[in-house]
Amino acid sequence: MATQPHVLVVDDDPDMLSVAQRALEQAGYRVTPAPSGKDGVDVLKHERPDVILFDFWMPEMRGDEFVAEVWKVCPKPPPLVACSADPDFMDWDARSSGVRHAISKPFDVASLVGTVKKALSGA
């Protein structure tokens, strides 16, 4: 039996964290939730998820700062998926930092699962 793909979900909004976790688990993914960028980085010191889904606008660590920390802990990080309610959040140089996919909040479950699946496939 194949192992479940592992997704690290990093979001400071407990409702969004819960929705994403529930949706991805129902789609067959193993999910590790982290309520802050610091907590997400701490997870990466012990686990290697297949995808990282993170909120770009977190109070203690913005998305670009989170990605920089990810690179310090994981020289070859898994696919990164950024999400935000701000349509201009991808103005920073996301591609050069390793972010390959983005999803806008609020998202529907199908879009979330589809984006994570796309990230896993390398597309």
Tab-separated table of C-alpha atoms in Angstrom:
chain	number	residue	atom	x	y	z
A	1	MET	CA	0.000	0.000	0.000
A	2	ALA	CA	1.351	3.433	-0.937
A	3	THR	CA	1.937	5.948	1.820
A	4	GLN	CA	-0.239	9.022	2.065
A	5	PRO	CA	1.358	12.199	0.753
A	6	HIS	CA	2.266	14.454	3.684
A	7	VAL	CA	1.264	18.133	3.673
A	8	LEU	CA	2.502	20.693	6.186
A	9	VAL	CA	-0.155	23.420	6.518
A	10	VAL	CA	1.024	26.681	8.110
A	11	ASP	CA	-1.612	29.310	8.914
A	12	ASP	CA	-2.170	31.621	11.884
A	13	ASP	CA	-5.955	31.591	11.369
A	14	PRO	CA	-7.285	28.589	13.324
A	15	ASP	CA	-10.412	28.365	11.159
A	16	MET	CA	-8.436	28.285	7.894
A	17	LEU	CA	-5.976	25.811	9.400
A	18	SER	CA	-8.854	23.545	10.410
A	19	VAL	CA	-10.633	23.814	7.043
A	20	ALA	CA	-7.449	23.056	5.102
A	21	GLN	CA	-6.545	20.160	7.384
A	22	ARG	CA	-9.999	18.610	7.179
A	23	ALA	CA	-10.245	19.026	3.387
A	24	LEU	CA	-6.813	17.552	2.725
A	25	GLU	CA	-7.323	14.643	5.124
A	26	GLN	CA	-10.646	13.820	3.449
A	27	ALA	CA	-8.790	13.838	0.123
A	28	GLY	CA	-6.361	11.220	1.456
A	29	TYR	CA	-3.431	13.343	2.600
A	30	ARG	CA	-1.625	13.150	5.913
A	31	VAL	CA	-1.602	16.668	7.355
A	32	THR	CA	0.575	18.310	9.969
A	33	PRO	CA	-0.920	21.652	11.043
A	34	ALA	CA	1.270	24.507	12.287
A	35	PRO	CA	-0.296	27.716	13.670
A	36	SER	CA	2.709	29.955	12.901
A	37	GLY	CA	5.726	30.229	10.653
A	38	LYS	CA	8.003	29.432	13.587
A	39	ASP	CA	6.003	26.287	14.351
A	40	GLY	CA	6.166	25.308	10.680
A	41	VAL	CA	9.951	25.669	10.650
A	42	ASP	CA	10.154	23.626	13.863
A	43	VAL	CA	8.171	20.817	12.189
A	44	LEU	CA	10.669	20.816	9.319
A	45	LYS	CA	13.501	20.123	11.739
A	46	HIS	CA	11.969	16.690	12.392
A	47	GLU	CA	9.740	15.875	9.415
A	48	ARG	CA	9.948	16.127	5.643
A	49	PRO	CA	6.511	16.763	4.154
A	50	ASP	CA	5.849	16.263	0.462
A	51	VAL	CA	4.260	19.737	0.126
A	52	ILE	CA	4.166	22.881	2.267
A	53	LEU	CA	1.019	25.024	2.115
A	54	PHE	CA	1.504	28.343	3.916
A	55	ASP	CA	-0.302	31.603	4.538
A	56	PHE	CA	1.664	34.535	3.184
A	57	TRP	CA	0.434	37.086	5.743
A	58	MET	CA	1.192	35.753	9.209
A	59	PRO	CA	1.840	38.166	12.087
A	60	GLU	CA	5.166	36.890	13.409
A	61	MET	CA	6.698	35.780	10.109
A	62	ARG	CA	5.613	36.873	6.631
A	63	GLY	CA	5.544	34.322	3.839
A	64	ASP	CA	8.806	35.430	2.245
A	65	GLU	CA	10.510	35.237	5.651
A	66	PHE	CA	9.011	31.786	6.209
A	67	VAL	CA	10.326	30.591	2.846
A	68	ALA	CA	13.819	31.894	3.691
A	69	GLU	CA	13.721	29.898	6.944
A	70	VAL	CA	12.487	26.807	5.082
A	71	TRP	CA	15.534	27.005	2.804
A	72	LYS	CA	17.836	27.157	5.838
A	73	VAL	CA	16.322	23.986	7.305
A	74	CYS	CA	15.710	22.168	3.989
A	75	PRO	CA	18.313	22.887	1.323
A	76	LYS	CA	16.050	20.968	-1.082
A	77	PRO	CA	12.564	21.901	0.129
A	78	PRO	CA	9.397	20.210	-1.076
A	79	PRO	CA	7.012	22.108	-3.361
A	80	LEU	CA	5.778	25.310	-1.747
A	81	VAL	CA	2.195	26.577	-2.115
A	82	ALA	CA	1.443	30.106	-0.881
A	83	CYS	CA	-2.036	31.330	-0.009
A	84	SER	CA	-3.421	34.752	0.862
A	85	ALA	CA	-6.555	36.887	0.783
A	86	ASP	CA	-4.464	39.714	-0.741
A	87	PRO	CA	-4.466	39.451	-4.557
A	88	ASP	CA	-1.093	41.250	-4.750
A	89	PHE	CA	0.764	38.916	-2.399
A	90	MET	CA	2.687	37.243	-5.214
A	91	ASP	CA	4.349	40.537	-6.186
A	92	TRP	CA	7.479	39.438	-4.317
A	93	ASP	CA	9.842	37.258	-6.309
A	94	ALA	CA	8.099	34.022	-5.409
A	95	ARG	CA	9.443	31.881	-8.247
A	96	SER	CA	13.076	32.509	-7.333
A	97	SER	CA	12.317	31.547	-3.732
A	98	GLY	CA	10.863	28.187	-4.729
A	99	VAL	CA	7.148	28.967	-4.555
A	100	ARG	CA	5.581	27.303	-7.575
A	101	HIS	CA	1.890	27.521	-6.764
A	102	ALA	CA	-0.480	29.963	-5.129
A	103	ILE	CA	-4.089	29.920	-4.060
A	104	SER	CA	-6.283	32.836	-3.045
A	105	LYS	CA	-8.328	32.928	0.144
A	106	PRO	CA	-11.059	32.176	0.624
A	107	PHE	CA	-10.559	29.003	-1.376
A	108	ASP	CA	-12.961	26.217	-2.128
A	109	VAL	CA	-12.029	22.657	-1.220
A	110	ALA	CA	-11.707	21.531	-4.850
A	111	SER	CA	-9.249	24.351	-5.627
A	112	LEU	CA	-7.195	23.604	-2.528
A	113	VAL	CA	-6.977	19.879	-3.203
A	114	GLY	CA	-6.312	20.474	-6.905
A	115	THR	CA	-3.488	22.919	-6.187
A	116	VAL	CA	-1.824	20.539	-3.716
A	117	LYS	CA	-2.194	17.655	-6.187
A	118	LYS	CA	-0.638	19.806	-8.923
A	119	ALA	CA	2.263	20.742	-6.638
A	120	LEU	CA	2.869	17.071	-5.837
A	121	SER	CA	2.893	16.155	-9.520
A	122	GLY	CA	5.604	18.710	-10.228
A	123	ALA	CA	3.396	20.587	-12.688
